[in-house]
Coordinates of N, CA and C in Angstrom, one line a residue:
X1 N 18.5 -16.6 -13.8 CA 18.5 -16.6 -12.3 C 17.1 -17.0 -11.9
X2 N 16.9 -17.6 -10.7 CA 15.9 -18.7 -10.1 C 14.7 -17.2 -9.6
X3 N 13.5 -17.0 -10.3 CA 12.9 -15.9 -9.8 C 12.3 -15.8 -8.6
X4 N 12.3 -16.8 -7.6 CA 12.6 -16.3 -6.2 C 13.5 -15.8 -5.9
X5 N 14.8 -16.3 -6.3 CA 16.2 -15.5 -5.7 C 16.1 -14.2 -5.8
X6 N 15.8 -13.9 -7.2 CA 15.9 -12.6 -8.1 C 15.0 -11.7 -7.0
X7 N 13.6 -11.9 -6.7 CA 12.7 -11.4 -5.6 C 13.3 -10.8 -4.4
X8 N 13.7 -12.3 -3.9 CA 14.2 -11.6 -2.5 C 15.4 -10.9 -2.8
X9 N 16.5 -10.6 -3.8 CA 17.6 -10.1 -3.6 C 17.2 -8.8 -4.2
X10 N 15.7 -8.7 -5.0 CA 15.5 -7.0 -5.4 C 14.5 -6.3 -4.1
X11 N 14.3 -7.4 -3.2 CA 13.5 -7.0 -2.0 C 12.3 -6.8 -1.9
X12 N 11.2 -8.0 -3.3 CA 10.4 -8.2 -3.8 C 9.8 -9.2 -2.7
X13 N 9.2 -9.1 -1.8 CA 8.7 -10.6 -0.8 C 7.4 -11.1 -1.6
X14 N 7.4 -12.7 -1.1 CA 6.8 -13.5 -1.7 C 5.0 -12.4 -1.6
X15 N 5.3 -12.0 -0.7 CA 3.1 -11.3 -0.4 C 3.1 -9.9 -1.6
X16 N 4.1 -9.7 -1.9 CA 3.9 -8.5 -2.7 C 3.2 -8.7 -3.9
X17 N 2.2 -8.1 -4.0 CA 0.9 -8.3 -5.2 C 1.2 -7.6 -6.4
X18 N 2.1 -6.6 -6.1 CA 2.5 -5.6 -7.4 C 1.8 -4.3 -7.4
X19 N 2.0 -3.3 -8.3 CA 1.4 -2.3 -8.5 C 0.0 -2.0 -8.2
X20 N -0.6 -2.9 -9.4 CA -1.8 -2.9 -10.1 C -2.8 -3.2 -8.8
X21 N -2.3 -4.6 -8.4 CA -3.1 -5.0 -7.2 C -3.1 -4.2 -6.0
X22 N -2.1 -3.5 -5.7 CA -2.1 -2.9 -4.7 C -3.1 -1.4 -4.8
X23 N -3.5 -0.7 -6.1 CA -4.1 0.2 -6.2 C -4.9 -0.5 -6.4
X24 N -5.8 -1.6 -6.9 CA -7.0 -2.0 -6.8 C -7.8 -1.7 -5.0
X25 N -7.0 -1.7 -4.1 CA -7.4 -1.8 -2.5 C -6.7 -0.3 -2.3
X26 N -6.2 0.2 -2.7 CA -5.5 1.6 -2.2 C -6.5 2.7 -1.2
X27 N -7.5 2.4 -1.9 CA -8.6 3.4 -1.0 C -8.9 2.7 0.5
X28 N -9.6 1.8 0.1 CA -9.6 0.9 1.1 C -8.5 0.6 2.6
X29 N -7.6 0.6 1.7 CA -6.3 0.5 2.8 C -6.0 2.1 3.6
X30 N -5.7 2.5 2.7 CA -6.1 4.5 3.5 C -7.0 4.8 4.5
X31 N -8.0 4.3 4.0 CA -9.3 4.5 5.1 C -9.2 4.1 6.1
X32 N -9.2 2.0 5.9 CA -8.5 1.7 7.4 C -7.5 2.6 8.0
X33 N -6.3 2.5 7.9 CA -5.3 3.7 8.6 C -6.0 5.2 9.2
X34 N -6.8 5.7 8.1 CA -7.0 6.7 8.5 C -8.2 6.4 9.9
X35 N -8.5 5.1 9.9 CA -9.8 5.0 11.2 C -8.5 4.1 12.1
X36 N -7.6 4.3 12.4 CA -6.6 3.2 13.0 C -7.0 2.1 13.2
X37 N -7.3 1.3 12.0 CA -7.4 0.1 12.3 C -5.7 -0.4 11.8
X38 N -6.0 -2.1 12.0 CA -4.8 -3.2 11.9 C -4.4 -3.3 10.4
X39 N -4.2 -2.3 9.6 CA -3.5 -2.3 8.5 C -2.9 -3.8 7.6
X40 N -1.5 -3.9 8.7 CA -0.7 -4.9 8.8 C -1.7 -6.0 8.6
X41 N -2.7 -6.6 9.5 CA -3.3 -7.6 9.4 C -4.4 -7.5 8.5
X42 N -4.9 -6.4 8.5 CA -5.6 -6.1 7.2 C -5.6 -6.4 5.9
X43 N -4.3 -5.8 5.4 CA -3.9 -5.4 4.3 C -2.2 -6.0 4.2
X44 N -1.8 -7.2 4.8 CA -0.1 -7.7 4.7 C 0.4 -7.6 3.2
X45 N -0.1 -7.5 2.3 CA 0.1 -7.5 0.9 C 0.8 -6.2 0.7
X46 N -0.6 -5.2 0.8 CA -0.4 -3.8 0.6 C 0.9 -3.6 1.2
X47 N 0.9 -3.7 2.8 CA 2.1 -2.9 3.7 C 3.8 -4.0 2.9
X48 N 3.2 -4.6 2.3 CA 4.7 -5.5 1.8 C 5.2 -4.7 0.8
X49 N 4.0 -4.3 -0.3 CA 4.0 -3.3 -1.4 C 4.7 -1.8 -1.1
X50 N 3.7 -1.7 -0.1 CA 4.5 -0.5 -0.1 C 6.1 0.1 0.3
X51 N 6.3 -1.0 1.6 CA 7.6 -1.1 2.0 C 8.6 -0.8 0.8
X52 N 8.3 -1.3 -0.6 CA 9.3 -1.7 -1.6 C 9.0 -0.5 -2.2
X53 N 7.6 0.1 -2.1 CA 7.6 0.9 -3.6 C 7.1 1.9 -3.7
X54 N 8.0 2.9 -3.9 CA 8.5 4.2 -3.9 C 7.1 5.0 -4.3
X55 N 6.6 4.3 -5.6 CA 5.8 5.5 -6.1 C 4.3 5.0 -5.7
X56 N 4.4 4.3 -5.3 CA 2.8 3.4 -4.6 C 2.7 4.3 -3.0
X57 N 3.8 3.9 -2.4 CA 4.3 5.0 -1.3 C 3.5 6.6 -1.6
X58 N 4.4 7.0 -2.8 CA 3.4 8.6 -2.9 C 2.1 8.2 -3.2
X59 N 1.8 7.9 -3.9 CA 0.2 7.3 -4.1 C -0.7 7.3 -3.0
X60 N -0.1 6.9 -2.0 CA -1.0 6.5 -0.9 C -0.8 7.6 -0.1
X61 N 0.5 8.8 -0.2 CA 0.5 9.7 1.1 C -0.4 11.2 0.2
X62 N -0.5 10.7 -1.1 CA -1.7 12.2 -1.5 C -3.1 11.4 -1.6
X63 N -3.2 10.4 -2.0 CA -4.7 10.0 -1.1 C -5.2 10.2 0.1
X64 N -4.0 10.0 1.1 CA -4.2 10.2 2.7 C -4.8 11.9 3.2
X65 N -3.8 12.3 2.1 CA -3.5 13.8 2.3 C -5.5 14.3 1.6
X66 N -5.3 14.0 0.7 CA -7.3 14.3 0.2 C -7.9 14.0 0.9
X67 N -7.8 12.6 1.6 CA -9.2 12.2 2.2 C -9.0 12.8 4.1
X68 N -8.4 13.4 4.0 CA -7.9 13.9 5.5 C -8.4 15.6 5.3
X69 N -8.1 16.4 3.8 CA -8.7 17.9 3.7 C -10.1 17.9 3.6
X70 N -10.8 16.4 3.0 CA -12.8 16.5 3.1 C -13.0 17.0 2.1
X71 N -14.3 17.1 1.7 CA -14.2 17.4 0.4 C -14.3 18.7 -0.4
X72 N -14.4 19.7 0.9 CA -14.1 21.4 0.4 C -12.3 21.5 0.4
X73 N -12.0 20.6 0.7 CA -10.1 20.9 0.4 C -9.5 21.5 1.4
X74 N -10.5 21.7 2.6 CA -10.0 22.1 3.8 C -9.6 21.3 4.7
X75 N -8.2 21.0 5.5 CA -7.8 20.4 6.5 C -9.4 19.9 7.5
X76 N -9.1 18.9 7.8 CA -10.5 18.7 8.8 C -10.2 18.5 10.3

């Protein structure tokens, strides 16, 4: 099977960088969000990544979750 087909029919888009890449910027990309910045235009790789992937997905909502308690572990 033609590995574009195979992509778009597992719901893999052409911007998706993969795992690896995507945790390379993971901090990065949290931060923005967390200062509301433009994510999307920021980071279109990452938000493609994540859309698809489940465990990158958690990845990013217990980072959010740390860097949001500070670094005594208390909510801020």
């Amino acid at each position: 099977m033609n590995e574009n087909l195979r992509d778009r029919l597992l719901g893999r888009g052409a911007r998706d960088p993969g795992c690896e890449a995507c945790f390379e910027v993971l901090d990065q990309y949290a931060e923005a969000l967390l200062r509301a910045e433009d994510v999307v235009r920021l980071f279109p790789q990452v938000v493609d990544h994540l859309a698809g992937c489940e465990a990158c997905r958690e990845d990013t909502e217990g980072l959010l979750a740390a860097l949001r308690s500070g670094p005594s572990g208390e909510p801020r």
